[in-house]
PDB file of C-alpha atoms in Angstrom:
ATOM      1  CA  UNK A 117      -0.002  -0.026  -0.065  1.00 62.00           C
ATOM      2  CA  UNK A 118       1.216   3.533  -0.776  1.00 65.00           C
ATOM      3  CA  UNK A 119       0.034   6.978   0.016  1.00 69.00           C
ATOM      4  CA  UNK A 120      -1.262   8.918  -3.053  1.00 68.00           C
ATOM      5  CA  UNK A 121       1.942  10.958  -3.359  1.00 71.00           C
ATOM      6  CA  UNK A 122       4.158   7.918  -3.066  1.00 76.00           C
ATOM      7  CA  UNK A 123       2.002   6.123  -5.576  1.00 73.00           C
ATOM      8  CA  UNK A 124       2.340   8.913  -8.047  1.00 75.00           C
ATOM      9  CA  UNK A 125       6.177   8.884  -7.492  1.00 79.00           C
ATOM     10  CA  UNK A 126       6.331   5.159  -8.148  1.00 80.00           C
ATOM     11  CA  UNK A 127       4.324   5.525 -11.411  1.00 74.00           C
ATOM     12  CA  UNK A 128       6.518   8.365 -12.513  1.00 80.00           C
ATOM     13  CA  UNK A 129       9.807   6.399 -11.728  1.00 82.00           C
ATOM     14  CA  UNK A 130       8.553   3.522 -13.682  1.00 80.00           C
ATOM     15  CA  UNK A 131       7.851   5.786 -16.740  1.00 78.00           C
ATOM     16  CA  UNK A 132      11.231   7.483 -16.444  1.00 83.00           C
ATOM     17  CA  UNK A 133      12.828   4.003 -16.407  1.00 84.00           C
ATOM     18  CA  UNK A 134      11.233   3.379 -19.754  1.00 78.00           C
ATOM     19  CA  UNK A 135       8.449   1.004 -18.416  1.00 76.00           C
ATOM     20  CA  UNK A 136       5.206   1.587 -20.244  1.00 66.00           C
ATOM     21  CA  UNK A 137       2.538   1.990 -17.414  1.00 62.00           C
ATOM     22  CA  UNK A 138      -0.838   0.996 -19.070  1.00 54.00           C
ATOM     23  CA  UNK A 139      -3.030   1.277 -16.029  1.00 56.00           C
ATOM     24  CA  UNK A 140      -2.541   2.574 -12.621  1.00 60.00           C
ATOM     25  CA  UNK A 141      -5.185   3.316 -10.105  1.00 62.00           C
ATOM     26  CA  UNK A 142      -6.142   3.675  -6.556  1.00 57.00           C
ATOM     27  CA  UNK A 143      -8.429   0.609  -6.364  1.00 59.00           C
ATOM     28  CA  UNK A 144      -8.161  -0.582  -2.730  1.00 61.00           C
ATOM     29  CA  UNK A 145      -8.055  -4.259  -1.796  1.00 64.00           C
ATOM     30  CA  UNK A 146      -8.628  -4.564   1.939  1.00 75.00           C
ATOM     31  CA  UNK A 147      -9.308  -8.307   2.193  1.00 83.00           C
ATOM     32  CA  UNK A 148      -7.911 -11.426   0.749  1.00 85.00           C
ATOM     33  CA  UNK A 149      -9.073 -15.030   0.587  1.00 89.00           C
ATOM     34  CA  UNK A 150      -7.627 -18.255  -0.602  1.00 92.00           C
ATOM     35  CA  UNK A 151      -9.686 -20.951  -2.180  1.00 94.00           C
ATOM     36  CA  UNK A 152      -9.200 -24.084  -4.363  1.00 95.00           C
ATOM     37  CA  UNK A 153     -10.837 -24.946  -7.631  1.00 96.00           C
ATOM     38  CA  UNK A 154     -10.908 -28.768  -8.245  1.00 95.00           C
ATOM     39  CA  UNK A 155     -11.915 -30.812 -11.285  1.00 94.00           C
ATOM     40  CA  UNK A 156     -11.098 -30.312 -14.975  1.00 93.00           C
ATOM     41  CA  UNK A 157      -9.585 -26.897 -14.129  1.00 92.00           C
ATOM     42  CA  UNK A 158      -7.273 -26.889 -17.260  1.00 90.00           C
ATOM     43  CA  UNK A 159      -9.657 -28.610 -19.546  1.00 89.00           C
ATOM     44  CA  UNK A 160     -12.429 -26.000 -18.869  1.00 91.00           C
ATOM     45  CA  UNK A 161     -10.093 -23.201 -19.847  1.00 91.00           C
ATOM     46  CA  UNK A 162      -8.278 -21.819 -16.729  1.00 91.00           C
ATOM     47  CA  UNK A 163      -7.475 -18.553 -18.487  1.00 90.00           C
ATOM     48  CA  UNK A 164     -11.272 -18.001 -19.114  1.00 93.00           C
ATOM     49  CA  UNK A 165     -12.020 -18.802 -15.521  1.00 93.00           C
ATOM     50  CA  UNK A 166      -9.513 -16.349 -14.234  1.00 91.00           C
ATOM     51  CA  UNK A 167     -10.730 -13.615 -16.695  1.00 91.00           C
ATOM     52  CA  UNK A 168     -14.375 -14.117 -15.638  1.00 93.00           C
ATOM     53  CA  UNK A 169     -13.387 -13.793 -11.983  1.00 92.00           C
ATOM     54  CA  UNK A 170     -11.582 -10.615 -12.719  1.00 88.00           C
ATOM     55  CA  UNK A 171     -14.435  -9.244 -14.883  1.00 90.00           C
ATOM     56  CA  UNK A 172     -17.416 -10.179 -12.621  1.00 92.00           C
ATOM     57  CA  UNK A 173     -16.022  -9.379  -9.223  1.00 90.00           C
ATOM     58  CA  UNK A 174     -14.274  -6.591  -7.253  1.00 85.00           C
ATOM     59  CA  UNK A 175     -11.303  -8.870  -6.907  1.00 87.00           C
ATOM     60  CA  UNK A 176      -7.987  -9.648  -8.563  1.00 85.00           C
ATOM     61  CA  UNK A 177      -5.982 -12.846  -8.588  1.00 87.00           C
ATOM     62  CA  UNK A 178      -2.717 -12.186  -6.694  1.00 85.00           C
ATOM     63  CA  UNK A 179      -1.383 -15.754  -6.665  1.00 88.00           C
ATOM     64  CA  UNK A 180      -2.071 -18.988  -8.475  1.00 91.00           C
ATOM     65  CA  UNK A 181      -0.799 -22.508  -7.964  1.00 92.00           C
ATOM     66  CA  UNK A 182      -1.760 -25.273 -10.301  1.00 91.00           C
ATOM     67  CA  UNK A 183      -1.423 -29.008  -9.618  1.00 91.00           C
ATOM     68  CA  UNK A 184      -2.090 -31.484 -12.518  1.00 87.00           C
ATOM     69  CA  UNK A 185      -0.276 -34.703 -11.366  1.00 86.00           C
ATOM     70  CA  UNK A 186      -1.918 -36.856 -14.028  1.00 81.00           C
ATOM     71  CA  UNK A 187      -1.435 -34.307 -16.795  1.00 78.00           C
ATOM     72  CA  UNK A 188      -3.722 -31.548 -18.041  1.00 73.00           C
ATOM     73  CA  UNK A 189      -6.235 -33.815 -19.595  1.00 76.00           C
ATOM     74  CA  UNK A 190      -7.092 -35.349 -16.234  1.00 84.00           C
ATOM     75  CA  UNK A 191      -8.587 -33.603 -13.038  1.00 90.00           C
ATOM     76  CA  UNK A 192      -6.430 -30.891 -11.675  1.00 92.00           C
ATOM     77  CA  UNK A 193      -6.657 -28.255  -8.884  1.00 93.00           C
ATOM     78  CA  UNK A 194      -5.719 -24.609  -8.675  1.00 94.00           C
ATOM     79  CA  UNK A 195      -5.200 -22.742  -5.490  1.00 94.00           C
ATOM     80  CA  UNK A 196      -6.229 -18.990  -5.945  1.00 93.00           C
ATOM     81  CA  UNK A 197      -5.365 -16.145  -3.678  1.00 90.00           C
ATOM     82  CA  UNK A 198      -7.828 -13.253  -4.347  1.00 90.00           C
ATOM     83  CA  UNK A 199      -7.518  -9.660  -3.136  1.00 86.00           C
ATOM     84  CA  UNK A 200     -10.970  -8.186  -2.819  1.00 86.00           C
ATOM     85  CA  UNK A 201     -12.303  -4.734  -2.025  1.00 81.00           C
ATOM     86  CA  UNK A 202     -13.481  -4.399   1.527  1.00 78.00           C
ATOM     87  CA  UNK A 203     -16.848  -5.956   2.227  1.00 85.00           C
ATOM     88  CA  UNK A 204     -16.847  -7.810  -1.190  1.00 89.00           C
ATOM     89  CA  UNK A 205     -15.851 -11.195   0.130  1.00 89.00           C
ATOM     90  CA  UNK A 206     -19.297 -12.736   0.012  1.00 91.00           C
ATOM     91  CA  UNK A 207     -20.067 -11.398  -3.460  1.00 93.00           C
ATOM     92  CA  UNK A 208     -16.696 -12.580  -4.755  1.00 93.00           C
ATOM     93  CA  UNK A 209     -17.312 -16.087  -3.403  1.00 94.00           C
ATOM     94  CA  UNK A 210     -20.768 -16.190  -4.884  1.00 95.00           C
ATOM     95  CA  UNK A 211     -19.331 -15.271  -8.326  1.00 96.00           C
ATOM     96  CA  UNK A 212     -16.646 -17.830  -8.133  1.00 96.00           C
ATOM     97  CA  UNK A 213     -19.233 -20.495  -7.123  1.00 96.00           C
ATOM     98  CA  UNK A 214     -21.399 -19.582 -10.106  1.00 97.00           C
ATOM     99  CA  UNK A 215     -18.384 -19.764 -12.523  1.00 97.00           C
ATOM    100  CA  UNK A 216     -17.189 -22.991 -11.084  1.00 97.00           C
ATOM    101  CA  UNK A 217     -20.751 -24.488 -11.251  1.00 97.00           C
ATOM    102  CA  UNK A 218     -21.078 -23.615 -14.988  1.00 97.00           C
ATOM    103  CA  UNK A 219     -17.741 -25.411 -15.636  1.00 96.00           C
ATOM    104  CA  UNK A 220     -18.531 -28.429 -13.414  1.00 96.00           C
ATOM    105  CA  UNK A 221     -15.683 -27.463 -10.956  1.00 97.00           C
ATOM    106  CA  UNK A 222     -15.700 -27.858  -7.220  1.00 97.00           C
ATOM    107  CA  UNK A 223     -14.907 -24.970  -4.937  1.00 96.00           C
ATOM    108  CA  UNK A 224     -12.983 -25.569  -1.635  1.00 94.00           C
ATOM    109  CA  UNK A 225     -13.759 -22.371   0.339  1.00 88.00           C
ATOM    110  CA  UNK A 226     -11.862 -20.841   3.263  1.00 80.00           C
ATOM    111  CA  UNK A 227     -13.250 -21.364   6.693  1.00 57.00           C
ATOM    112  CA  UNK A 228     -15.498 -18.637   7.942  1.00 52.00           C
ATOM    113  CA  UNK A 229     -13.267 -15.858   9.374  1.00 48.00           C
ATOM    114  CA  UNK A 230     -10.142 -17.387   7.900  1.00 47.00           C
ATOM    115  CA  UNK A 231      -8.002 -15.860   5.068  1.00 49.00           C
ATOM    116  CA  UNK A 232      -5.918 -18.963   4.362  1.00 46.00           C
TER     117      UNK A 232
END
C-alpha cells in the first residue's frame, strides 16, 4: 500500500525508467481469501475462468498455484489467492461459485473468518 503521493512517484519513476505503465489506479483491496478449484480446471479453460473472476467481481487474482499430477487432460486443482475490495468477500465467493458451477468445478472455500 502506498500513499497517493508515493503512488504517483512510483508510477513516474517507472515511466522514467522506460516502463510503459498501461493502467494505474487507486483501487483498494482490503481483504484477501484463498480458495481451491478442483476438477477439470485446465480442460475447462483456466484462463477464461481467471478472466471471468476478474471481470465479474471486485477482486484480482494475486497468486495461483496449479497441480495436475496426471497431466492436463485429467482432473487438476488450482489454489487461488484473491484480493478483494473491503466488504466484497461474499459477493466474490458467490461469483466464483457460479463460474465453477457452470464449468463443473468444485470450490473448496476458506473457513469462515479465515483468510488462508
